[in-house]
CSV table of C-alpha atoms in Angstrom, one decimal:
chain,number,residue,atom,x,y,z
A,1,UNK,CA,12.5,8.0,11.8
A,2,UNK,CA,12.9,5.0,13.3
A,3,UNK,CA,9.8,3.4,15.1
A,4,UNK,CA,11.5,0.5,17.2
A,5,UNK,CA,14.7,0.2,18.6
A,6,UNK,CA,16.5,-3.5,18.6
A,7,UNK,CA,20.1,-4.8,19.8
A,8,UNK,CA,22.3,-5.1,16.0
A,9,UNK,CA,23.3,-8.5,17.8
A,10,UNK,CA,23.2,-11.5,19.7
A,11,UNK,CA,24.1,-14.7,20.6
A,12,UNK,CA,22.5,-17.7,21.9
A,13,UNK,CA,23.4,-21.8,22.9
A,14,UNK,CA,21.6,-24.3,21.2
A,15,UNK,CA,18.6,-25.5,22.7
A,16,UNK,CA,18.2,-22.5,25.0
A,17,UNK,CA,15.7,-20.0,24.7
A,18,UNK,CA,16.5,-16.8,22.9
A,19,UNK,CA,14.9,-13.5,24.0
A,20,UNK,CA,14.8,-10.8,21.7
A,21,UNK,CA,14.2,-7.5,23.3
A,22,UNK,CA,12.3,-4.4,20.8
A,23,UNK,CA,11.6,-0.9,22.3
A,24,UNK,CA,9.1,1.3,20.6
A,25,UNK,CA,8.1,3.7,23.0
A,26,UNK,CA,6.1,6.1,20.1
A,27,UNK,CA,3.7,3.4,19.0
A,28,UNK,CA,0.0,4.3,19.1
A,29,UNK,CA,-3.2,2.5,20.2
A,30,UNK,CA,-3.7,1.2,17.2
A,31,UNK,CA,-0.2,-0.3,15.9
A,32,UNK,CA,0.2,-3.8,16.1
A,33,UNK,CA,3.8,-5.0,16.6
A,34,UNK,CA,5.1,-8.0,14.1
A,35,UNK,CA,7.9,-10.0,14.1
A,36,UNK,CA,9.7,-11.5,10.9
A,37,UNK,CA,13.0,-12.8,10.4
A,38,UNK,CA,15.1,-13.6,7.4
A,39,UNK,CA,17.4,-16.3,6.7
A,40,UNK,CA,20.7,-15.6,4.9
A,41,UNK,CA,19.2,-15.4,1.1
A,42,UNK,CA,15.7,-16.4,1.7
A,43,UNK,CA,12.7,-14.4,1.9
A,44,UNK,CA,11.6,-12.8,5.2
A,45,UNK,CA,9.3,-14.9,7.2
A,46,UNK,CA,6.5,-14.0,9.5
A,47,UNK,CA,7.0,-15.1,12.9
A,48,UNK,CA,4.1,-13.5,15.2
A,49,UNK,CA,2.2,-10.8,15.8
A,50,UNK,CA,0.3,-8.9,18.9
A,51,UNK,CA,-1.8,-5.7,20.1
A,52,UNK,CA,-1.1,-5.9,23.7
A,53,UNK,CA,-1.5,-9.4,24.9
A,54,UNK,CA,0.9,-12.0,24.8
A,55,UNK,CA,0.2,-14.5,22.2
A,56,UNK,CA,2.3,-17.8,21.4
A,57,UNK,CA,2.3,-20.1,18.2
A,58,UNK,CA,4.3,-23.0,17.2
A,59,UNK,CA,7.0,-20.5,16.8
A,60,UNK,CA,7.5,-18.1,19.2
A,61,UNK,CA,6.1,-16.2,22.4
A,62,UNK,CA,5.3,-12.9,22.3
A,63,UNK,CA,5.8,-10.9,25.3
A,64,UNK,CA,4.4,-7.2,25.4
A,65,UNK,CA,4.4,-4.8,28.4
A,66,UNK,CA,1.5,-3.6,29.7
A,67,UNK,CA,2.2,0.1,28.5
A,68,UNK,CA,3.1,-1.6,25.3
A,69,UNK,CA,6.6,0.3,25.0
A,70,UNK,CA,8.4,-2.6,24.3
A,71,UNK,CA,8.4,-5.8,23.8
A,72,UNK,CA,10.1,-9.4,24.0
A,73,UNK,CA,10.3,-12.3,21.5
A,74,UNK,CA,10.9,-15.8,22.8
A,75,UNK,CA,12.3,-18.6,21.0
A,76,UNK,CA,12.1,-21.0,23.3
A,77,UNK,CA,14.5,-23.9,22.6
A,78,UNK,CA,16.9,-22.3,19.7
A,79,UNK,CA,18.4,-24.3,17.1
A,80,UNK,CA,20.9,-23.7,14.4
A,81,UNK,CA,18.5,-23.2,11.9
A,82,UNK,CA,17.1,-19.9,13.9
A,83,UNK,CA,20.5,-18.1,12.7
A,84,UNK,CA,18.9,-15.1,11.1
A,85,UNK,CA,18.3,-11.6,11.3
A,86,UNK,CA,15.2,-11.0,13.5
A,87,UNK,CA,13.0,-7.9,12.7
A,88,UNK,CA,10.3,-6.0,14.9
A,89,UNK,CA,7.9,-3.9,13.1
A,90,UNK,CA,5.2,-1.6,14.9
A,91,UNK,CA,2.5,-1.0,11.8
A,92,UNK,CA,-1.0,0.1,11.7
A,93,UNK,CA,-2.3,-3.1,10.1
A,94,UNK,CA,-4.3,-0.8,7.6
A,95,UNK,CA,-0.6,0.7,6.1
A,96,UNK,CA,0.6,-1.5,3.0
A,97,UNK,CA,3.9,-0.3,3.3
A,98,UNK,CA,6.2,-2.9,6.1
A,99,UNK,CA,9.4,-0.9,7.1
A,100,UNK,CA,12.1,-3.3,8.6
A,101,UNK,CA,14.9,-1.6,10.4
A,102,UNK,CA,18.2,-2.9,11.0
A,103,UNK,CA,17.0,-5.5,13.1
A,104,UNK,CA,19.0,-8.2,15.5
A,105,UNK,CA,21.2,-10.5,14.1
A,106,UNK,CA,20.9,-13.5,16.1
A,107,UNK,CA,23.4,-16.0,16.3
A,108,UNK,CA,22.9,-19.6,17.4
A,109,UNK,CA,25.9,-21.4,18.5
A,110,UNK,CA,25.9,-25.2,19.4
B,1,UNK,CA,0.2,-25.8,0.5
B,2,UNK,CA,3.0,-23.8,-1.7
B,3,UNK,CA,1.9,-20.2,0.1
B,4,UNK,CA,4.0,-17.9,-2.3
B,5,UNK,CA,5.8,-18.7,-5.3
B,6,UNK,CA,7.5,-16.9,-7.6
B,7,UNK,CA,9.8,-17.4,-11.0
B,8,UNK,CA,12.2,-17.2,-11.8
B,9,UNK,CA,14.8,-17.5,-9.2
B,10,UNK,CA,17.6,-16.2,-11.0
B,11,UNK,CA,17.7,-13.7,-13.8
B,12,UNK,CA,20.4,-11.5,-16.1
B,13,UNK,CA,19.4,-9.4,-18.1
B,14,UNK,CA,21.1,-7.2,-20.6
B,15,UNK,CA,20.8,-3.1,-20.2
B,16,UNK,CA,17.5,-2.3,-21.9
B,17,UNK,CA,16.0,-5.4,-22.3
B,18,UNK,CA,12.5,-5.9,-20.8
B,19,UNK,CA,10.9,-9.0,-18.6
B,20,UNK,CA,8.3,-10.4,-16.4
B,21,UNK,CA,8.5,-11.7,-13.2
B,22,UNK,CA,6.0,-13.9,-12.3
B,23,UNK,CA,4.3,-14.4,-8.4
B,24,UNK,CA,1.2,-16.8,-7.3
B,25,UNK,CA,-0.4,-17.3,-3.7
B,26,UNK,CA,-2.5,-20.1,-2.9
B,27,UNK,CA,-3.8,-18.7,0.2
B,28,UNK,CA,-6.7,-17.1,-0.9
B,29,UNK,CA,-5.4,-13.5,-0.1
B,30,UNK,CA,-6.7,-10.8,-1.4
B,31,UNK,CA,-3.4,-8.1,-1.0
B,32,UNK,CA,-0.1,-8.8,-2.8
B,33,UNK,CA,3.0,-6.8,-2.5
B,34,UNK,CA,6.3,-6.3,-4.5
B,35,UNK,CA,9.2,-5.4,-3.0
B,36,UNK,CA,13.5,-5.3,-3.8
B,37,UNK,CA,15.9,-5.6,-1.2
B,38,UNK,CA,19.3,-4.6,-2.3
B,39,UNK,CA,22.5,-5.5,-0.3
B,40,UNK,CA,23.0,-5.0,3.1
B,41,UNK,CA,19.7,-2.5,3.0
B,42,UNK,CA,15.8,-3.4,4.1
B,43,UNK,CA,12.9,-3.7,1.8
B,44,UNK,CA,11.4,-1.4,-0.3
B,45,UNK,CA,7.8,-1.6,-1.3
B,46,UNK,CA,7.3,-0.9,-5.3
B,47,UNK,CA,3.9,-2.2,-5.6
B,48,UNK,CA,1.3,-3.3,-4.3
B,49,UNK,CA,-2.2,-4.7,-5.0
B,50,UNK,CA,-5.1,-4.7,-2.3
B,51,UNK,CA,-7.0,-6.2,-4.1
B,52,UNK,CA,-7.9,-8.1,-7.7
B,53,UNK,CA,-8.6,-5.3,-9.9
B,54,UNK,CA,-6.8,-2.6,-8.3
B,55,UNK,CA,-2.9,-1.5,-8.0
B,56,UNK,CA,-1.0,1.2,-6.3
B,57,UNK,CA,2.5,2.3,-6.3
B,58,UNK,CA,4.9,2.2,-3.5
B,59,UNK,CA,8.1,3.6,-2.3
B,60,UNK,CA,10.2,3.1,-5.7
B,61,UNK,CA,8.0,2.3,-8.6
B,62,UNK,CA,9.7,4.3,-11.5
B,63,UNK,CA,11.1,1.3,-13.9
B,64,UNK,CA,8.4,-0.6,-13.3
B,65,UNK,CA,5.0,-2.1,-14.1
B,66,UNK,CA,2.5,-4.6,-12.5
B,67,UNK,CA,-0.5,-6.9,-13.3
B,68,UNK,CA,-2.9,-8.4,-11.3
B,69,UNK,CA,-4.0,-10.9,-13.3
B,70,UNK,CA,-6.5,-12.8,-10.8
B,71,UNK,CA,-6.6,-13.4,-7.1
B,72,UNK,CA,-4.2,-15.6,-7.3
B,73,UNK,CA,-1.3,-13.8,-9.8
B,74,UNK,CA,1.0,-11.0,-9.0
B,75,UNK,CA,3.3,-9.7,-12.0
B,76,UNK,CA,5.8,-7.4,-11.9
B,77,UNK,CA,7.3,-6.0,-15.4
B,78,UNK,CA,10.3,-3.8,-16.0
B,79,UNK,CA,10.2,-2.1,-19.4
B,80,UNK,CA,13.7,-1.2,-19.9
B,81,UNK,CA,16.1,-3.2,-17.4
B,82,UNK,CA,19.0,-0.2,-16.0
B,83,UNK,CA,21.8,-2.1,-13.8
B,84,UNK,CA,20.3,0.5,-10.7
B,85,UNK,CA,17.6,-2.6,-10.8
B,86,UNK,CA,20.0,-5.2,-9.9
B,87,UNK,CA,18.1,-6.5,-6.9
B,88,UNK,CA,16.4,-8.6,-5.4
B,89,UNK,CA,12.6,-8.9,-6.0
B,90,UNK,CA,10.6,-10.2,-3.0
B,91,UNK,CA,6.7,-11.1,-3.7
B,92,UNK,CA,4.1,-11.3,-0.7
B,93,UNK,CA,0.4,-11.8,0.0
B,94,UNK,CA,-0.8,-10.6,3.5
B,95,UNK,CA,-3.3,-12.9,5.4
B,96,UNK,CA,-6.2,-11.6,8.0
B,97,UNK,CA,-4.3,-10.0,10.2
B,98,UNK,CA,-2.3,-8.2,7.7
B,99,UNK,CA,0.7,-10.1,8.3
B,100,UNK,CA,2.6,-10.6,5.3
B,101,UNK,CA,3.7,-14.1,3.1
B,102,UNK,CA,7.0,-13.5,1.4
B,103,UNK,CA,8.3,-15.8,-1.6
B,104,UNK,CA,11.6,-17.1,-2.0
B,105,UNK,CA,13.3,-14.1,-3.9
B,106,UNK,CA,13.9,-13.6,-7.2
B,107,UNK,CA,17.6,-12.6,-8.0
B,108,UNK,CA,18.2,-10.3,-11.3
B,109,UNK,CA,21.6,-9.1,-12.5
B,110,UNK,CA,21.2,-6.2,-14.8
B,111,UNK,CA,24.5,-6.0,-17.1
């Protein structure tokens, strides 16, 4: 019962921005959507998180529609060592459990 | 600043024996999680601990045991190692906003 939808892949030039689309057209008023990515054999790392405005950090934008459907990470200037598989997670902060789909696999090429 | 550390980072273990894996924050969190990812598949959650003093079990906690020693320490035990726990085991804390801290992974081989 998946809660978001994401491309399985994509590709993106160096020092471009990357923008990873996420649809979750389900989520409720208060689910937060959370964005983590792994690394080939590392842990998962938290990128960003938002309710429903955008918010930035030294990472990442995130971009969420207004009806809060879907949404858009940014990376703005990609480098190689962004290869990973990028999850989006919509979660009720208040549940322990953090269900990552299939994710995007995300590809940057120099 | 380590954030979350765990050891060790590789482990084989015979069928039947028994060990500890060992998980500290230094972010002042009060939730800690355990999870295995197995390959090609997501995480699964087998403990977690909201708070020092209190655990609860997650998705697949049969085979295993946990400790939360302090703030600070997160331990996961298995008993009796099975090869079906070859894995590997993921520890996080989650900060205010719920967002979660993962360590670097440890990888045990169950023979």
């Amino acid at each position: 019962d998946a809660k978001t939808t994401q491309p399985p892949s994509m590709d993106c030039a160096e020092g471009r921005a990357a923008n990873l689309p996420c649809n979750h057209s389900t989520i409720s008023g208060n689910e937060y959507v959370y964005w983590y990515r792994q690394i080939h054999s590392q842990g998962p790392q938290y990128i960003i998180h938002g309710l429903k405005n955008n918010e930035t950090n030294e990472m990442a934008s995130l971009i969420i529609t207004e009806d809060r459907k879907s949404s858009t990470l940014i990376l703005p200037h990609a480098t190689l060592r962004d290869t990973a598989v990028y999850y989006c997670i919509v979660r009720d902060p208040q549940d322990y459990k953090l269900s990552f789909g299939a994710g995007t696999t995300v590809t940057v090429r120099a | 600043n380590a954030g979350v550390t765990q050891t060790p980072k590789f482990q084989v273990l015979k069928t039947g024996q028994s060990m500890t894996l060992q998980c500290a924050q230094d972010m002042n969190h009060n939730s800690m999680y355990w999870y295995r990812q197995d390959p090609g598949m997501g995480l699964r959650l087998i403990y977690y601990s909201a708070s020092e003093g209190t655990t609860d079990k997650g998705e697949v906690p049969n085979g295993y045991n946990v400790s939360r020693l302090n703030k600070r320490e997160f331990s996961l035990r298995l008993e009796s190692a099975a090869p079906s726990q070859t894995s590997v085991y993921f520890c996080a804390s989650s900060g205010s906003h719920y967002e979660q801290y993962f360590g670097p992974g440890t990888r045990l081989t169950v023979t």
